[in-house]
Coordinates of C-alpha atoms in Angstrom, one line a residue:
M1 CA -63.5 -114.4 -19.2
K2 CA -63.7 -111.7 -16.6
A3 CA -61.2 -109.1 -15.5
I4 CA -60.5 -106.4 -12.9
D5 CA -58.7 -103.5 -14.5
C6 CA -56.5 -102.0 -11.8
L7 CA -55.5 -98.7 -13.5
V8 CA -57.9 -96.7 -15.6
N9 CA -57.9 -92.9 -16.5
V10 CA -61.1 -91.0 -16.7
H11 CA -59.7 -87.4 -16.6
L12 CA -57.3 -87.1 -19.5
G13 CA -59.6 -84.9 -21.5
D14 CA -60.6 -82.6 -18.6
D15 CA -57.5 -80.4 -18.7
K16 CA -55.0 -79.3 -21.3
Q17 CA -52.2 -81.9 -21.2
P18 CA -48.6 -80.8 -20.7
E19 CA -46.2 -81.0 -23.7
W20 CA -44.5 -84.1 -22.4
M21 CA -47.8 -86.0 -22.3
V22 CA -48.5 -84.9 -25.9
R23 CA -45.1 -86.2 -26.9
V24 CA -45.6 -89.6 -25.1
K25 CA -49.0 -89.9 -26.8
E26 CA -47.5 -89.3 -30.3
D27 CA -44.0 -90.7 -30.0
Y28 CA -44.4 -93.6 -27.6
F29 CA -47.9 -94.9 -27.9
K30 CA -48.8 -93.6 -31.4
G31 CA -52.2 -92.8 -29.8
G32 CA -55.2 -91.4 -31.6
E33 CA -57.9 -88.9 -30.5
S34 CA -59.2 -91.3 -27.9
F35 CA -56.0 -91.1 -25.9
F36 CA -57.1 -87.8 -24.3
H37 CA -60.7 -88.8 -23.8
S38 CA -62.7 -88.4 -20.6
P39 CA -65.6 -90.8 -20.8
E40 CA -69.0 -90.2 -19.2
L41 CA -70.1 -92.7 -16.6
P42 CA -72.5 -94.7 -18.8
E43 CA -70.0 -94.8 -21.7
L44 CA -67.3 -96.2 -19.4
I45 CA -69.5 -98.8 -17.9
D46 CA -70.7 -99.9 -21.4
A47 CA -67.0 -100.2 -22.5
M48 CA -66.2 -102.3 -19.4
D49 CA -69.2 -104.6 -19.9
A50 CA -68.4 -105.1 -23.6
A51 CA -64.8 -106.2 -22.7
G52 CA -65.7 -108.3 -19.6
V53 CA -64.2 -105.9 -17.0
E54 CA -66.1 -106.4 -13.8
R55 CA -64.4 -103.7 -11.8
A56 CA -61.9 -100.9 -12.4
I57 CA -59.6 -98.8 -10.2
L58 CA -59.7 -95.2 -11.4
I59 CA -56.8 -92.8 -11.0
S60 CA -57.8 -89.8 -8.8
R61 CA -55.7 -86.7 -8.4
T62 CA -55.9 -85.2 -4.9
S63 CA -54.4 -81.9 -6.1
K64 CA -57.7 -81.3 -8.0
G65 CA -60.0 -82.1 -5.1
P66 CA -62.8 -84.6 -5.7
D67 CA -62.5 -85.2 -9.4
R68 CA -64.3 -87.2 -12.1
A69 CA -62.9 -90.5 -10.8
A70 CA -64.1 -89.7 -7.2
R71 CA -67.6 -88.9 -8.5
Y72 CA -67.8 -92.2 -10.5
A73 CA -66.6 -94.2 -7.5
E74 CA -69.0 -92.5 -5.2
A75 CA -71.9 -93.2 -7.7
R76 CA -71.0 -96.8 -8.4
P77 CA -68.8 -98.3 -5.6
D78 CA -69.8 -101.7 -6.9
R79 CA -67.9 -101.1 -10.1
F80 CA -65.2 -98.6 -9.2
A81 CA -62.5 -97.9 -6.6
L82 CA -59.8 -95.2 -6.5
A83 CA -56.0 -95.1 -6.9
V84 CA -55.3 -91.9 -5.0
G85 CA -52.2 -89.9 -6.0
G86 CA -50.9 -86.4 -6.7
F87 CA -49.3 -85.9 -3.3
N88 CA -46.8 -83.2 -2.4
L89 CA -44.5 -85.4 -0.3
L90 CA -42.4 -82.4 0.6
R91 CA -45.3 -81.3 2.7
P92 CA -46.1 -84.7 4.2
M93 CA -48.6 -83.9 6.9
A94 CA -51.0 -82.2 4.4
A95 CA -50.5 -85.1 2.0
L96 CA -51.3 -87.7 4.7
R97 CA -54.4 -85.8 5.9
T98 CA -55.7 -85.7 2.3
L99 CA -55.0 -89.5 1.9
E100 CA -56.9 -90.2 5.2
S101 CA -59.8 -88.1 4.1
Y102 CA -60.1 -90.0 0.8
V103 CA -59.9 -93.3 2.5
R104 CA -62.7 -92.2 4.9
D105 CA -65.0 -90.7 2.2
Y106 CA -64.5 -92.9 -0.9
P107 CA -63.8 -96.6 -1.8
V108 CA -60.0 -96.3 -2.1
A109 CA -58.0 -99.4 -3.3
S110 CA -54.5 -97.9 -3.3
A111 CA -52.3 -94.9 -3.0
T112 CA -50.0 -94.1 -6.0
V113 CA -46.8 -92.2 -6.6
G114 CA -44.5 -92.0 -9.6
P115 CA -40.9 -91.1 -8.6
S116 CA -40.1 -89.7 -12.1
F117 CA -43.3 -87.6 -12.1
W118 CA -42.8 -85.2 -9.2
G119 CA -39.9 -83.3 -7.6
D120 CA -38.1 -83.2 -11.0
G121 CA -37.3 -86.9 -10.6
M122 CA -34.8 -86.2 -7.8
Y123 CA -36.2 -88.5 -5.1
P124 CA -35.8 -92.3 -5.5
P125 CA -38.0 -94.5 -3.3
T126 CA -35.3 -95.0 -0.7
D127 CA -35.4 -91.3 0.1
A128 CA -36.8 -90.4 3.5
V129 CA -39.3 -88.1 1.9
Y130 CA -41.4 -91.2 1.2
Y131 CA -41.3 -92.6 4.7
P132 CA -44.4 -90.8 6.0
L133 CA -46.4 -92.2 3.1
Y134 CA -45.1 -95.7 3.6
T135 CA -45.9 -95.5 7.3
K136 CA -49.4 -94.2 6.7
C137 CA -50.1 -96.9 4.1
C138 CA -49.0 -99.6 6.6
E139 CA -51.3 -98.1 9.3
L140 CA -54.2 -98.0 6.9
D141 CA -53.4 -101.4 5.4
L142 CA -53.6 -99.7 2.1
P143 CA -51.6 -100.9 -0.9
L144 CA -49.1 -98.5 -2.4
C145 CA -48.5 -98.5 -6.2
M146 CA -45.2 -97.0 -7.4
N147 CA -44.1 -96.5 -11.0
T148 CA -41.1 -98.6 -12.1
G149 CA -39.2 -98.7 -15.3
I150 CA -38.1 -96.0 -17.6
P151 CA -41.1 -93.8 -18.2
G152 CA -42.5 -93.1 -21.7
P153 CA -42.5 -89.2 -21.3
P154 CA -39.1 -87.4 -21.7
I155 CA -38.5 -87.0 -18.0
P156 CA -35.8 -88.5 -15.7
G157 CA -36.2 -92.2 -15.3
E158 CA -33.3 -93.5 -13.1
V159 CA -35.3 -93.1 -9.9
Q160 CA -37.8 -95.7 -11.2
N161 CA -35.2 -98.6 -11.2
P162 CA -37.0 -101.3 -9.1
I163 CA -33.7 -102.0 -7.3
Y164 CA -34.6 -99.1 -5.0
L165 CA -37.5 -101.1 -3.7
D166 CA -35.1 -103.6 -2.3
R167 CA -34.3 -101.4 0.7
V168 CA -38.0 -100.3 1.0
C169 CA -39.1 -103.8 1.4
V170 CA -36.5 -104.5 4.0
R171 CA -37.5 -101.4 6.0
F172 CA -41.3 -101.9 5.5
P173 CA -42.2 -105.6 5.3
E174 CA -45.7 -104.7 6.3
L175 CA -46.2 -102.5 3.2
R176 CA -48.3 -103.9 0.5
L177 CA -46.3 -102.6 -2.5
C178 CA -47.0 -102.9 -6.2
M179 CA -44.7 -101.9 -9.1
I180 CA -46.9 -100.4 -11.9
H181 CA -46.3 -99.7 -15.6
G182 CA -44.0 -102.8 -15.8
A183 CA -40.3 -102.5 -15.1
D184 CA -38.6 -102.0 -18.5
P185 CA -35.7 -102.5 -19.0
W186 CA -35.3 -104.0 -15.5
W187 CA -37.8 -106.8 -15.7
D188 CA -35.4 -109.4 -14.3
T189 CA -34.6 -107.2 -11.4
A190 CA -38.3 -106.8 -10.7
I191 CA -38.9 -110.6 -10.9
R192 CA -36.0 -111.3 -8.6
L193 CA -37.4 -108.8 -6.0
M194 CA -40.8 -110.5 -6.1
I195 CA -39.2 -113.8 -5.5
K196 CA -37.4 -112.3 -2.5
Y197 CA -40.2 -110.3 -0.9
R198 CA -43.7 -111.7 -0.3
N199 CA -45.3 -108.2 0.0
L200 CA -44.3 -107.1 -3.5
R201 CA -46.3 -107.3 -6.7
L202 CA -46.1 -106.1 -10.3
M203 CA -48.8 -104.6 -12.5
T204 CA -48.7 -104.7 -16.3
S205 CA -50.5 -101.4 -16.8
A206 CA -49.6 -99.4 -19.9
W207 CA -48.1 -102.5 -21.5
S208 CA -49.7 -104.2 -24.5
P209 CA -49.9 -107.8 -23.4
R210 CA -48.3 -109.1 -26.6
R211 CA -45.2 -107.0 -25.8
L212 CA -44.6 -108.4 -22.3
P213 CA -41.2 -110.1 -22.1
A214 CA -40.9 -113.9 -22.1
S215 CA -39.2 -113.9 -18.7
L216 CA -42.3 -112.3 -17.1
L217 CA -44.7 -114.7 -18.8
H218 CA -42.6 -117.6 -17.6
Y219 CA -42.7 -116.2 -14.1
M220 CA -46.4 -115.7 -14.2
S221 CA -46.8 -119.4 -15.3
T222 CA -44.6 -120.8 -12.6
R223 CA -43.7 -119.5 -9.1
G224 CA -45.1 -116.0 -9.7
R225 CA -48.7 -117.0 -10.5
D226 CA -50.0 -115.0 -7.6
R227 CA -47.7 -111.9 -8.1
V228 CA -48.6 -110.2 -11.4
I229 CA -51.7 -108.0 -11.8
F230 CA -53.5 -106.9 -14.9
A231 CA -54.3 -103.3 -15.9
S232 CA -54.7 -101.5 -19.2
D233 CA -54.2 -97.8 -18.4
H234 CA -57.3 -97.3 -20.5
P235 CA -57.8 -95.3 -22.7
V236 CA -54.0 -95.2 -23.3
L237 CA -54.5 -98.9 -24.2
S238 CA -58.1 -99.9 -24.5
F239 CA -59.9 -102.6 -22.5
E240 CA -60.8 -104.4 -25.7
R241 CA -57.2 -104.5 -27.1
C242 CA -55.6 -105.6 -23.9
L243 CA -58.0 -108.4 -23.1
A244 CA -58.0 -109.6 -26.7
E245 CA -54.2 -109.8 -26.6
A246 CA -54.3 -111.5 -23.2
T247 CA -56.3 -114.4 -24.6
N248 CA -53.7 -115.0 -27.3
L249 CA -50.6 -115.3 -25.1
G250 CA -50.8 -119.1 -24.7
L251 CA -51.3 -119.0 -21.0
T252 CA -53.3 -121.7 -19.2
D253 CA -56.8 -120.8 -18.1
E254 CA -55.7 -120.9 -14.4
V255 CA -52.7 -118.5 -15.0
R256 CA -54.8 -116.1 -17.1
Q257 CA -57.5 -116.0 -14.5
A258 CA -55.0 -115.3 -11.7
W259 CA -53.4 -112.4 -13.8
L260 CA -56.7 -110.9 -15.0
Y261 CA -58.8 -111.3 -11.9
D262 CA -57.8 -113.3 -8.8
N263 CA -54.5 -111.4 -8.0
A264 CA -56.2 -108.1 -8.1
L265 CA -59.1 -109.3 -5.9
S266 CA -56.8 -110.7 -3.2
F267 CA -54.3 -107.7 -3.3
F268 CA -56.6 -104.7 -3.6
F269 CA -60.0 -106.1 -2.4
A270 CA -59.0 -108.5 0.3
D271 CA -62.3 -108.1 2.2
R272 CA -64.3 -108.9 -0.9
A273 CA -62.1 -111.9 -1.7
K274 CA -62.7 -113.3 1.8
A275 CA -66.5 -112.8 1.4
K276 CA -66.4 -114.9 -1.7

């Protein structure tokens, strides 16, 4: 079994975490000391190799400048790419210039934005404040990952209802868009939207595989085999735990391989997929 892990944190121990992150660690994930751990590069690669993770997409925060994730991706582009986030969308031109510079200088797999995590959760994805980012991602042919579902931290969650992406997909059919961190409690809405729009995907990051809903597993095994993408959110959930649980879900080998590997390859690494 091999996997591409499409959302990995390497910076959580680099800075003092805000109180809401401490609360989500303790109240939501019941996490231990490893939750806020920043691995060194050899340590991270060893953990990936032990679990069968061939490649990982690391979260990189543009507000910090080139960070640990950027350094790792620059050192080992064969193993790492970046999910670039931390944009101030209220100042769109600066944000877009930063995104373009990262795409030029690093192996970038996606841009990321969490509607609940900036602007005091006041801007749903239909707001015009996102339109410059959508347009730039279309121009760059760069996937955009957006948080959906009620977030674990005690911050406003309504703006992450996936129904907002209905209008986004209508306005931007060229945008390669991925819902991340699941879609709880709106799983069925997310599934219905993926049936409706060919450019929309869902990532199971930050979800223990054994806790994924039956409706999503059914969708993955039927008409949605090419639509659902694996990620752990390591070290929030470890590579080892997520992949061990993935093997025990009763999925066929073909469905499991699509979820753990093939769908990420075609969505985030299209050029590499064509080369194979």
